[in-house]
């Protein structure tokens, strides 16, 4: 089935450790996005990529890094520099021809312990 | 003014009720508008796009008022399964991608 797959769904991390969240899509979408959602808050854009080997910072990029080596993959690394990493992380993608409609993966819950 | 603003609710309504949500946006150059639905601890899912002339999908009607910069969603004959958080989404017209801005959502709880 076509879709966006995020893994892991739940992740616990010790303070000071980096962690990488995986996002894979088989929709042949050009653009991919990472959002963060905190309880009772709207989604905030971390990074986005319009094309392979190119990505741009979103509104809250500090403490995060990404790569886009393949069209279908857009992993997000949460580094130890991110002060409040506990959140729900959502990966999304969009086809150029779909206007601005984006579709989400099921999300990854990251908890720092 | 916030980029996208919604009444957080919660809206508690009985089954069969009609309920309306409003959303205001600050950038008059925005061109794309959507309503997404998000169930508890799940990802947002597209409910419907919002077109200038207004559009309807079954029990759901979306309207856009560009002059006042607000979007509305009307749900008729509410079902228990409509209980969710409804997110208003507007594009931010910068660069070539028009990144999307999400409201914090309005929580709807439909009771038997």
Coordinates of N, CA and C in Angstrom, one line a residue:
Chain A
X1 N 0.8 -1.2 0.0 CA 0.0 0.0 0.0 C 0.9 1.2 0.0
X2 N 0.4 2.3 -0.7 CA 1.2 3.5 -0.7 C 0.9 4.3 0.6
X3 N 2.0 5.0 1.1 CA 1.9 5.7 2.3 C 3.2 6.2 2.8
X4 N 3.1 6.8 4.0 CA 4.2 7.3 4.7 C 4.4 6.5 6.0
X5 N 5.7 6.0 6.1 CA 5.9 5.1 7.3 C 7.0 5.8 8.2
X6 N 6.6 5.9 9.4 CA 7.5 6.5 10.4 C 7.9 5.4 11.4
X7 N 9.1 5.4 11.8 CA 9.6 4.5 12.9 C 10.7 5.1 13.7
X8 N 10.8 4.8 14.9 CA 9.9 3.9 15.7 C 8.7 4.7 16.1
X9 N 7.6 4.1 16.5 CA 6.4 4.8 16.9 C 6.6 5.4 18.3
X10 N 7.3 4.6 19.2 CA 7.6 5.1 20.5 C 9.1 5.0 20.8
X11 N 9.7 6.0 21.3 CA 11.1 6.0 21.6 C 11.4 6.8 22.9
X12 N 12.3 6.1 23.7 CA 12.7 6.8 24.9 C 14.2 7.1 24.8
X13 N 14.6 8.2 25.2 CA 16.0 8.7 25.0 C 16.5 9.3 26.3
X14 N 17.7 9.0 26.6 CA 18.3 9.6 27.8 C 18.8 11.0 27.4
X15 N 18.8 11.9 28.3 CA 19.3 13.2 28.1 C 20.8 13.1 27.6
X16 N 21.1 13.9 26.6 CA 22.5 13.9 26.1 C 22.7 13.0 24.9
X17 N 21.7 12.2 24.6 CA 21.8 11.3 23.5 C 21.1 11.9 22.2
X18 N 21.7 11.6 21.1 CA 21.1 11.9 19.8 C 20.1 10.7 19.5
X19 N 19.1 11.0 18.7 CA 18.2 9.9 18.2 C 17.7 10.3 16.8
X20 N 17.6 9.3 16.0 CA 17.1 9.5 14.6 C 15.8 8.9 14.4
X21 N 14.9 9.6 13.9 CA 13.5 9.2 13.5 C 13.5 9.0 12.0
X22 N 12.9 7.8 11.7 CA 12.9 7.5 10.2 C 11.6 7.9 9.6
X23 N 11.6 8.3 8.4 CA 10.4 8.6 7.6 C 10.7 8.1 6.1
X24 N 9.8 7.2 5.7 CA 9.9 6.7 4.3 C 8.5 6.8 3.7
X25 N 8.6 7.3 2.4 CA 7.3 7.3 1.6 C 7.5 6.7 0.3
X26 N 6.4 6.0 -0.1 CA 6.4 5.4 -1.5 C 5.4 6.0 -2.4
X27 N 5.1 7.2 -2.1 CA 4.1 8.0 -2.9 C 4.7 8.7 -4.1
X28 N 6.0 8.7 -4.2 CA 6.7 9.4 -5.2 C 6.5 10.9 -5.0
X29 N 6.3 11.4 -3.8 CA 6.2 12.8 -3.5 C 7.6 13.5 -3.5
X30 N 7.6 14.7 -4.0 CA 8.8 15.4 -4.1 C 9.1 16.1 -2.7
X31 N 8.1 16.7 -2.1 CA 8.4 17.5 -0.9 C 8.1 16.6 0.4
X32 N 8.9 16.8 1.4 CA 8.7 16.1 2.6 C 9.0 17.1 3.8
X33 N 8.3 16.8 4.9 CA 8.3 17.8 6.0 C 8.4 17.0 7.3
X34 N 9.0 17.7 8.3 CA 8.9 17.3 9.7 C 8.3 18.3 10.5
X35 N 7.2 17.9 11.3 CA 6.6 18.8 12.3 C 6.7 18.2 13.7
X36 N 6.6 19.1 14.6 CA 6.6 18.7 16.0 C 5.2 19.2 16.6
X37 N 4.6 18.4 17.4 CA 3.4 18.8 18.1 C 3.5 18.5 19.6
X38 N 3.3 19.6 20.4 CA 3.3 19.5 21.8 C 1.8 19.5 22.3
X39 N 1.5 18.9 23.5 CA 0.2 18.8 24.0 C -0.6 20.2 23.9
X40 N -1.7 20.2 23.3 CA -2.6 21.4 23.2 C -2.0 22.4 22.3
X41 N -1.0 22.1 21.5 CA -0.4 23.0 20.6 C -0.6 22.6 19.2
X42 N -0.4 23.6 18.3 CA -0.5 23.3 16.9 C 0.8 22.7 16.4
X43 N 0.8 22.2 15.2 CA 2.0 21.7 14.6 C 3.0 22.8 14.2
X44 N 4.3 22.5 14.5 CA 5.3 23.5 14.2 C 6.3 22.9 13.2
X45 N 6.7 23.6 12.2 CA 7.6 23.0 11.2 C 9.0 23.1 11.6
X46 N 9.7 21.9 11.5 CA 11.1 21.8 11.9 C 12.0 22.0 10.7
X47 N 11.8 21.1 9.7 CA 12.6 21.2 8.5 C 11.7 20.7 7.3
X48 N 12.0 21.1 6.1 CA 11.3 20.6 5.0 C 12.3 20.5 3.8
X49 N 11.9 19.6 2.9 CA 12.8 19.4 1.7 C 11.9 19.3 0.5
X50 N 12.3 20.1 -0.5 CA 11.5 20.2 -1.7 C 12.0 19.2 -2.8
X51 N 13.3 18.8 -2.6 CA 13.9 18.0 -3.7 C 15.1 17.2 -3.0
X52 N 15.5 16.2 -3.6 CA 16.6 15.4 -3.1 C 17.8 16.3 -3.0
X53 N 18.6 16.0 -1.9 CA 19.8 16.8 -1.6 C 19.6 18.2 -1.3
X54 N 18.4 18.6 -1.0 CA 18.1 20.0 -0.6 C 17.1 20.0 0.5
X55 N 17.4 20.8 1.5 CA 16.4 21.0 2.6 C 16.5 22.4 3.2
X56 N 15.5 22.8 3.9 CA 15.4 24.2 4.4 C 14.9 24.1 5.9
X57 N 15.4 25.0 6.7 CA 15.0 25.1 8.1 C 13.5 25.6 8.1
X58 N 12.8 25.1 9.1 CA 11.5 25.6 9.3 C 11.5 26.6 10.5
X59 N 10.4 26.6 11.3 CA 10.3 27.6 12.3 C 11.1 27.3 13.6
X60 N 11.4 26.0 13.8 CA 12.0 25.6 15.0 C 13.1 24.5 14.8
X61 N 14.1 24.9 13.9 CA 15.1 23.9 13.5 C 16.2 23.7 14.5
X62 N 16.4 24.6 15.4 CA 17.5 24.5 16.3 C 17.4 23.2 17.1
X63 N 18.6 22.5 17.1 CA 18.7 21.2 17.8 C 18.3 20.0 17.0
X64 N 17.9 20.2 15.7 CA 17.5 19.1 14.8 C 18.4 19.2 13.6
X65 N 18.5 18.0 13.0 CA 19.2 17.9 11.7 C 18.5 16.9 10.8
X66 N 18.6 17.1 9.5 CA 17.9 16.2 8.5 C 18.9 15.9 7.4
X67 N 18.5 14.9 6.6 CA 19.2 14.6 5.3 C 18.1 14.2 4.3
X68 N 18.5 14.4 3.0 CA 17.5 13.9 2.0 C 18.4 13.4 0.8
X69 N 18.9 12.2 1.1 CA 19.8 11.5 0.1 C 19.0 10.8 -0.9
X70 N 17.8 10.4 -0.6 CA 16.9 9.7 -1.5 C 15.5 10.3 -1.5
X71 N 14.8 10.3 -2.6 CA 13.5 10.9 -2.7 C 12.5 10.4 -1.6
X72 N 12.6 9.1 -1.4 CA 11.6 8.4 -0.5 C 12.0 8.5 1.0
X73 N 13.1 9.1 1.3 CA 13.6 9.0 2.7 C 13.9 10.4 3.3
X74 N 13.5 10.7 4.5 CA 13.8 12.0 5.1 C 13.9 11.9 6.6
X75 N 15.1 11.3 7.0 CA 15.2 11.1 8.5 C 15.5 12.4 9.2
X76 N 15.0 12.4 10.5 CA 15.2 13.5 11.4 C 16.1 13.1 12.6
X77 N 17.1 13.8 12.8 CA 17.9 13.5 14.0 C 17.6 14.6 15.1
X78 N 17.3 14.1 16.3 CA 17.1 15.0 17.4 C 18.4 15.0 18.2
X79 N 19.1 16.1 18.2 CA 20.4 16.1 18.9 C 20.3 16.5 20.3
X80 N 21.3 16.3 21.0 CA 21.4 16.7 22.5 C 21.2 18.2 22.7
X81 N 21.4 19.0 21.6 CA 21.2 20.4 21.7 C 19.8 20.8 21.8
X82 N 18.9 19.9 21.5 CA 17.4 20.3 21.6 C 17.0 20.2 23.0
X83 N 16.6 21.4 23.6 CA 16.4 21.4 25.0 C 15.2 20.8 25.5
X84 N 14.1 20.7 24.7 CA 12.9 20.1 25.1 C 12.4 19.1 24.0
X85 N 13.0 18.0 23.9 CA 12.7 17.1 22.8 C 11.5 16.3 22.9
X86 N 11.0 16.1 24.1 CA 9.8 15.3 24.3 C 8.6 15.9 23.6
X87 N 8.1 15.1 22.6 CA 7.0 15.6 21.8 C 6.6 14.5 20.8
X88 N 5.5 14.8 20.1 CA 5.0 14.0 19.0 C 5.5 14.5 17.7
X89 N 6.3 13.7 16.9 CA 6.9 14.1 15.7 C 6.2 13.5 14.5
X90 N 5.8 14.4 13.6 CA 5.0 14.0 12.4 C 5.8 14.3 11.1
X91 N 5.9 13.3 10.3 CA 6.5 13.4 9.0 C 5.4 13.5 8.0
X92 N 5.6 14.4 7.0 CA 4.5 14.5 6.0 C 5.2 14.7 4.6
X93 N 4.4 14.4 3.6 CA 4.9 14.6 2.2 C 3.8 15.2 1.3
X94 N 4.2 15.7 0.2 CA 3.3 16.4 -0.7 C 3.8 16.2 -2.1
X95 N 2.8 16.0 -3.0 CA 3.2 15.9 -4.5 C 3.1 17.3 -5.0
X96 N 3.9 17.7 -5.9 CA 3.9 19.0 -6.4 C 2.6 19.4 -7.1
X97 N 2.0 18.4 -7.7 CA 0.8 18.7 -8.4 C -0.5 18.7 -7.6
X98 N -0.3 18.4 -6.3 CA -1.5 18.4 -5.4 C -1.7 19.7 -4.7
X99 N -1.1 20.7 -5.2 CA -1.3 22.0 -4.5 C -0.6 22.0 -3.2
X100 N -1.3 22.4 -2.2 CA -0.7 22.4 -0.9 C -1.2 21.3 0.1
X101 N -1.8 20.3 -0.5 CA -2.3 19.3 0.4 C -1.2 18.3 0.8
X102 N -1.0 18.2 2.1 CA 0.0 17.3 2.6 C -0.6 16.1 3.3
X103 N 0.1 15.0 3.4 CA -0.3 13.8 4.0 C 0.7 13.4 5.0
X104 N 0.2 12.9 6.2 CA 1.1 12.6 7.3 C 1.3 11.1 7.5
X105 N 2.5 10.8 8.1 CA 2.7 9.5 8.6 C 2.0 9.4 10.0
X106 N 2.1 8.2 10.6 CA 1.4 8.0 11.9 C 2.1 8.6 13.1
X107 N 3.3 9.2 12.9 CA 3.9 9.9 14.0 C 4.8 9.0 14.8
X108 N 5.7 9.7 15.5 CA 6.6 9.1 16.4 C 6.6 9.8 17.8
X109 N 6.4 9.1 18.8 CA 6.4 9.7 20.2 C 7.8 9.6 20.8
X110 N 8.4 10.7 21.1 CA 9.7 10.7 21.7 C 9.6 11.2 23.1
X111 N 10.2 10.4 24.0 CA 10.2 10.8 25.4 C 11.6 10.8 25.9
X112 N 12.0 11.9 26.5 CA 13.4 12.0 27.1 C 13.3 11.7 28.6
X113 N 14.1 10.7 29.0 CA 14.0 10.2 30.4 C 15.3 10.5 31.1
Chain B
X1 N -1.5 39.8 15.9 CA -2.5 38.7 15.5 C -1.8 37.4 15.2
X2 N -2.2 36.3 15.7 CA -1.6 35.0 15.4 C -1.9 34.7 13.9
X3 N -1.0 33.9 13.3 CA -1.1 33.6 11.9 C -2.4 32.8 11.7
X4 N -2.7 31.9 12.5 CA -4.0 31.1 12.4 C -4.5 31.0 13.8
X5 N -5.7 31.3 14.0 CA -6.3 31.3 15.4 C -7.7 30.6 15.4
X6 N -7.8 29.7 16.3 CA -9.1 28.9 16.5 C -9.5 29.0 17.9
X7 N -10.8 28.8 18.1 CA -11.3 28.6 19.5 C -11.0 27.2 19.9
X8 N -10.3 27.1 21.0 CA -9.8 25.7 21.4 C -10.9 24.8 21.9
X9 N -12.1 25.4 22.2 CA -13.2 24.5 22.7 C -12.9 24.1 24.2
X10 N -13.4 23.0 24.6 CA -14.0 22.0 23.8 C -15.5 22.3 23.5
X11 N -16.0 21.9 22.4 CA -17.4 22.0 22.1 C -18.0 20.6 22.4
X12 N -18.9 20.6 23.4 CA -19.6 19.4 23.8 C -21.0 19.5 23.3
X13 N -21.4 18.6 22.4 CA -22.7 18.7 21.7 C -23.4 17.3 21.7
X14 N -24.7 17.3 21.7 CA -25.4 16.0 21.6 C -25.4 15.5 20.2
X15 N -25.6 14.2 20.1 CA -25.7 13.6 18.7 C -26.8 14.3 18.0
X16 N -26.6 14.5 16.7 CA -27.6 15.1 15.9 C -27.5 16.6 15.8
X17 N -26.7 17.2 16.7 CA -26.6 18.7 16.7 C -25.8 19.2 15.5
X18 N -26.0 20.5 15.2 CA -25.2 21.1 14.2 C -24.2 22.0 15.0
X19 N -23.0 21.9 14.5 CA -21.9 22.7 15.2 C -21.0 23.4 14.2
X20 N -20.6 24.6 14.5 CA -19.8 25.4 13.6 C -18.5 25.8 14.3
X21 N -17.4 25.7 13.5 CA -16.1 26.2 14.0 C -15.7 27.3 13.1
X22 N -15.0 28.3 13.7 CA -14.4 29.4 12.9 C -12.9 29.4 13.1
X23 N -12.3 30.0 12.2 CA -10.8 30.1 12.2 C -10.5 31.5 11.5
X24 N -9.6 32.2 12.1 CA -9.1 33.4 11.5 C -7.7 33.3 11.1
X25 N -7.3 34.0 10.0 CA -5.9 34.0 9.6 C -5.4 35.4 9.3
X26 N -4.1 35.6 9.4 CA -3.6 37.0 9.4 C -3.0 37.4 8.1
X27 N -2.6 36.5 7.2 CA -1.9 36.9 6.0 C -2.9 36.9 4.9
X28 N -3.3 38.1 4.4 CA -4.3 38.2 3.3 C -3.8 37.6 2.0
X29 N -2.5 37.3 1.9 CA -2.0 36.7 0.6 C -2.2 35.2 0.6
X30 N -2.6 34.6 1.7 CA -2.8 33.1 1.7 C -3.8 32.7 0.7
X31 N -3.5 31.6 0.1 CA -4.3 31.1 -1.0 C -4.9 29.7 -0.8
X32 N -4.3 29.0 0.1 CA -4.8 27.6 0.3 C -5.3 27.4 1.7
X33 N -6.4 26.7 1.8 CA -7.1 26.6 3.1 C -7.6 25.2 3.3
X34 N -7.5 24.6 4.5 CA -7.9 23.3 4.7 C -8.5 23.1 6.1
X35 N -9.3 22.1 6.2 CA -9.6 21.5 7.5 C -9.1 20.1 7.6
X36 N -8.3 19.9 8.7 CA -7.8 18.5 9.0 C -8.5 18.1 10.3
X37 N -8.6 16.8 10.4 CA -9.2 16.2 11.6 C -8.1 15.4 12.3
X38 N -8.0 15.5 13.6 CA -7.0 14.8 14.3 C -7.6 14.0 15.5
X39 N -7.5 12.7 15.5 CA -8.0 11.9 16.6 C -6.9 11.9 17.7
X40 N -7.4 11.6 18.9 CA -6.4 11.6 20.0 C -5.2 10.7 19.8
X41 N -4.0 11.3 19.9 CA -2.8 10.6 19.7 C -2.6 10.0 18.3
X42 N -3.2 10.6 17.4 CA -3.0 10.1 16.0 C -2.6 11.3 15.1
X43 N -2.2 10.9 13.9 CA -1.8 12.0 12.9 C -3.0 12.7 12.4
X44 N -2.8 14.0 12.0 CA -3.9 14.7 11.3 C -4.2 14.1 9.9
X45 N -5.5 14.1 9.6 CA -5.9 13.6 8.3 C -6.8 14.7 7.6
X46 N -6.6 14.8 6.3 CA -7.3 15.8 5.6 C -8.8 15.6 5.6
X47 N -9.6 16.5 6.1 CA -11.0 16.4 6.0 C -11.5 17.0 4.7
X48 N -11.2 18.3 4.5 CA -11.6 18.9 3.2 C -10.8 20.1 3.0
X49 N -10.6 20.4 1.7 CA -10.0 21.7 1.3 C -11.2 22.7 1.3
X50 N -10.8 24.0 1.4 CA -11.8 25.1 1.4 C -11.6 25.9 0.2
X51 N -12.7 26.0 -0.6 CA -12.7 26.8 -1.8 C -13.4 28.1 -1.6
X52 N -13.0 29.0 -2.5 CA -13.6 30.4 -2.4 C -15.1 30.5 -2.4
X53 N -15.7 29.6 -3.2 CA -17.1 29.6 -3.3 C -17.8 28.8 -2.3
X54 N -17.0 28.2 -1.4 CA -17.6 27.3 -0.4 C -17.8 25.9 -0.9
X55 N -17.7 24.9 -0.1 CA -17.9 23.6 -0.6 C -18.5 22.7 0.5
X56 N -19.1 21.6 0.0 CA -19.8 20.7 0.9 C -19.4 19.3 0.6
X57 N -19.3 18.5 1.7 CA -19.0 17.1 1.5 C -19.8 16.3 2.5
X58 N -21.0 15.9 2.0 CA -21.9 15.2 3.0 C -22.4 16.1 4.0
X59 N -22.1 15.8 5.3 CA -22.6 16.6 6.4 C -21.7 17.8 6.7
X60 N -20.6 17.9 6.0 CA -19.6 18.9 6.3 C -19.6 20.0 5.2
X61 N -19.6 21.3 5.7 CA -19.6 22.4 4.8 C -18.5 23.4 5.2
X62 N -17.7 23.8 4.3 CA -16.6 24.7 4.5 C -16.9 26.0 3.8
X63 N -16.6 27.1 4.4 CA -16.7 28.4 3.8 C -15.5 29.2 4.0
X64 N -15.2 30.1 3.1 CA -14.1 31.0 3.2 C -14.6 32.5 3.0
X65 N -14.2 33.3 3.9 CA -14.5 34.7 3.8 C -13.2 35.5 3.7
X66 N -12.8 35.8 2.5 CA -11.5 36.5 2.3 C -11.5 37.9 2.9
X67 N -12.6 38.6 2.8 CA -12.6 40.0 3.2 C -12.3 40.0 4.7
X68 N -12.9 39.1 5.5 CA -12.8 39.1 6.9 C -11.7 38.1 7.3
X69 N -11.1 37.4 6.4 CA -10.0 36.5 6.7 C -10.4 35.5 7.7
X70 N -11.5 34.8 7.4 CA -11.8 33.7 8.2 C -12.4 32.5 7.4
X71 N -12.3 31.4 8.0 CA -12.7 30.1 7.5 C -13.7 29.5 8.5
X72 N -14.7 28.8 8.0 CA -15.6 28.1 8.9 C -15.8 26.7 8.4
X73 N -16.2 25.9 9.4 CA -16.6 24.5 9.1 C -17.9 24.2 9.9
X74 N -18.8 23.7 9.1 CA -20.1 23.4 9.7 C -20.3 21.9 9.6
X75 N -20.7 21.3 10.7 CA -21.0 19.9 10.8 C -22.5 19.7 11.2
X76 N -23.2 19.1 10.3 CA -24.6 18.9 10.5 C -24.8 17.4 11.0
X77 N -25.9 17.2 11.8 CA -26.3 15.9 12.3 C -25.1 15.2 12.9
X78 N -24.5 15.8 13.9 CA -23.2 15.2 14.5 C -23.4 13.8 14.9
X79 N -22.3 13.0 14.6 CA -22.2 11.6 15.0 C -21.2 11.5 16.1
X80 N -21.3 10.4 16.9 CA -20.3 10.1 17.9 C -18.9 10.1 17.3
X81 N -18.8 9.5 16.1 CA -17.5 9.4 15.4 C -16.9 10.7 15.0
X82 N -17.7 11.8 15.1 CA -17.1 13.1 14.7 C -16.3 13.7 15.8
X83 N -16.3 13.0 17.0 CA -15.5 13.5 18.1 C -14.0 13.5 17.8
X84 N -13.4 14.6 17.8 CA -12.0 14.7 17.4 C -11.6 16.2 17.6
X85 N -10.3 16.5 17.2 CA -9.9 17.9 17.2 C -9.8 18.3 15.7
X86 N -10.3 19.4 15.4 CA -10.4 19.9 14.0 C -9.4 21.1 13.9
X87 N -8.5 20.9 12.9 CA -7.4 21.8 12.7 C -7.6 22.7 11.5
X88 N -7.5 23.9 11.7 CA -7.6 24.9 10.5 C -6.2 25.1 10.0
X89 N -6.0 25.0 8.7 CA -4.7 25.0 8.1 C -4.7 26.0 6.9
X90 N -3.7 26.9 6.9 CA -3.6 28.0 5.9 C -2.2 28.0 5.4
X91 N -2.0 28.3 4.1 CA -0.6 28.3 3.7 C 0.0 29.7 4.0
X92 N 1.3 29.7 4.2 CA 2.1 30.9 4.4 C 2.7 31.2 3.1
X93 N 2.3 32.2 2.4 CA 2.8 32.4 1.1 C 4.2 33.0 1.0
X94 N 5.2 32.2 1.3 CA 6.6 32.7 1.2 C 7.4 31.7 0.4
X95 N 8.4 32.1 -0.3 CA 9.2 31.2 -1.1 C 8.3 30.5 -2.1
X96 N 8.7 29.4 -2.5 CA 8.0 28.7 -3.6 C 7.2 27.5 -3.1
X97 N 7.1 27.3 -1.8 CA 6.4 26.1 -1.3 C 5.2 26.5 -0.5
X98 N 5.0 27.7 -0.1 CA 3.9 28.1 0.7 C 3.6 27.2 1.9
X99 N 4.6 27.2 2.8 CA 4.4 26.3 3.9 C 3.1 26.5 4.6
X100 N 2.6 25.4 5.2 CA 1.4 25.4 5.9 C 1.5 25.8 7.3
X101 N 0.5 26.5 7.8 CA 0.5 26.9 9.2 C -0.8 26.3 9.8
X102 N -0.6 25.6 10.9 CA -1.7 24.8 11.6 C -2.2 25.6 12.8
X103 N -3.5 25.7 12.9 CA -4.0 26.2 14.1 C -3.9 25.2 15.2
X104 N -4.2 25.6 16.4 CA -4.0 24.7 17.6 C -5.2 23.7 17.6
X105 N -6.2 23.9 16.9 CA -7.3 23.0 16.8 C -8.5 23.3 17.8
X106 N -9.6 22.9 17.4 CA -10.8 23.0 18.2 C -11.3 21.6 18.5
X107 N -11.5 21.3 19.8 CA -11.9 19.9 20.2 C -13.4 19.8 20.2
X108 N -13.9 18.8 19.5 CA -15.3 18.5 19.5 C -15.6 17.2 20.2
X109 N -16.5 17.2 21.1 CA -16.9 16.0 21.8 C -18.5 15.8 21.6
X110 N -18.8 14.8 20.9 CA -20.3 14.5 20.6 C -20.7 13.4 21.6
X111 N -21.8 13.8 22.3 CA -22.3 12.9 23.4 C -23.6 12.2 22.9
X112 N -23.8 11.0 23.4 CA -25.0 10.3 23.1 C -26.3 11.0 23.6

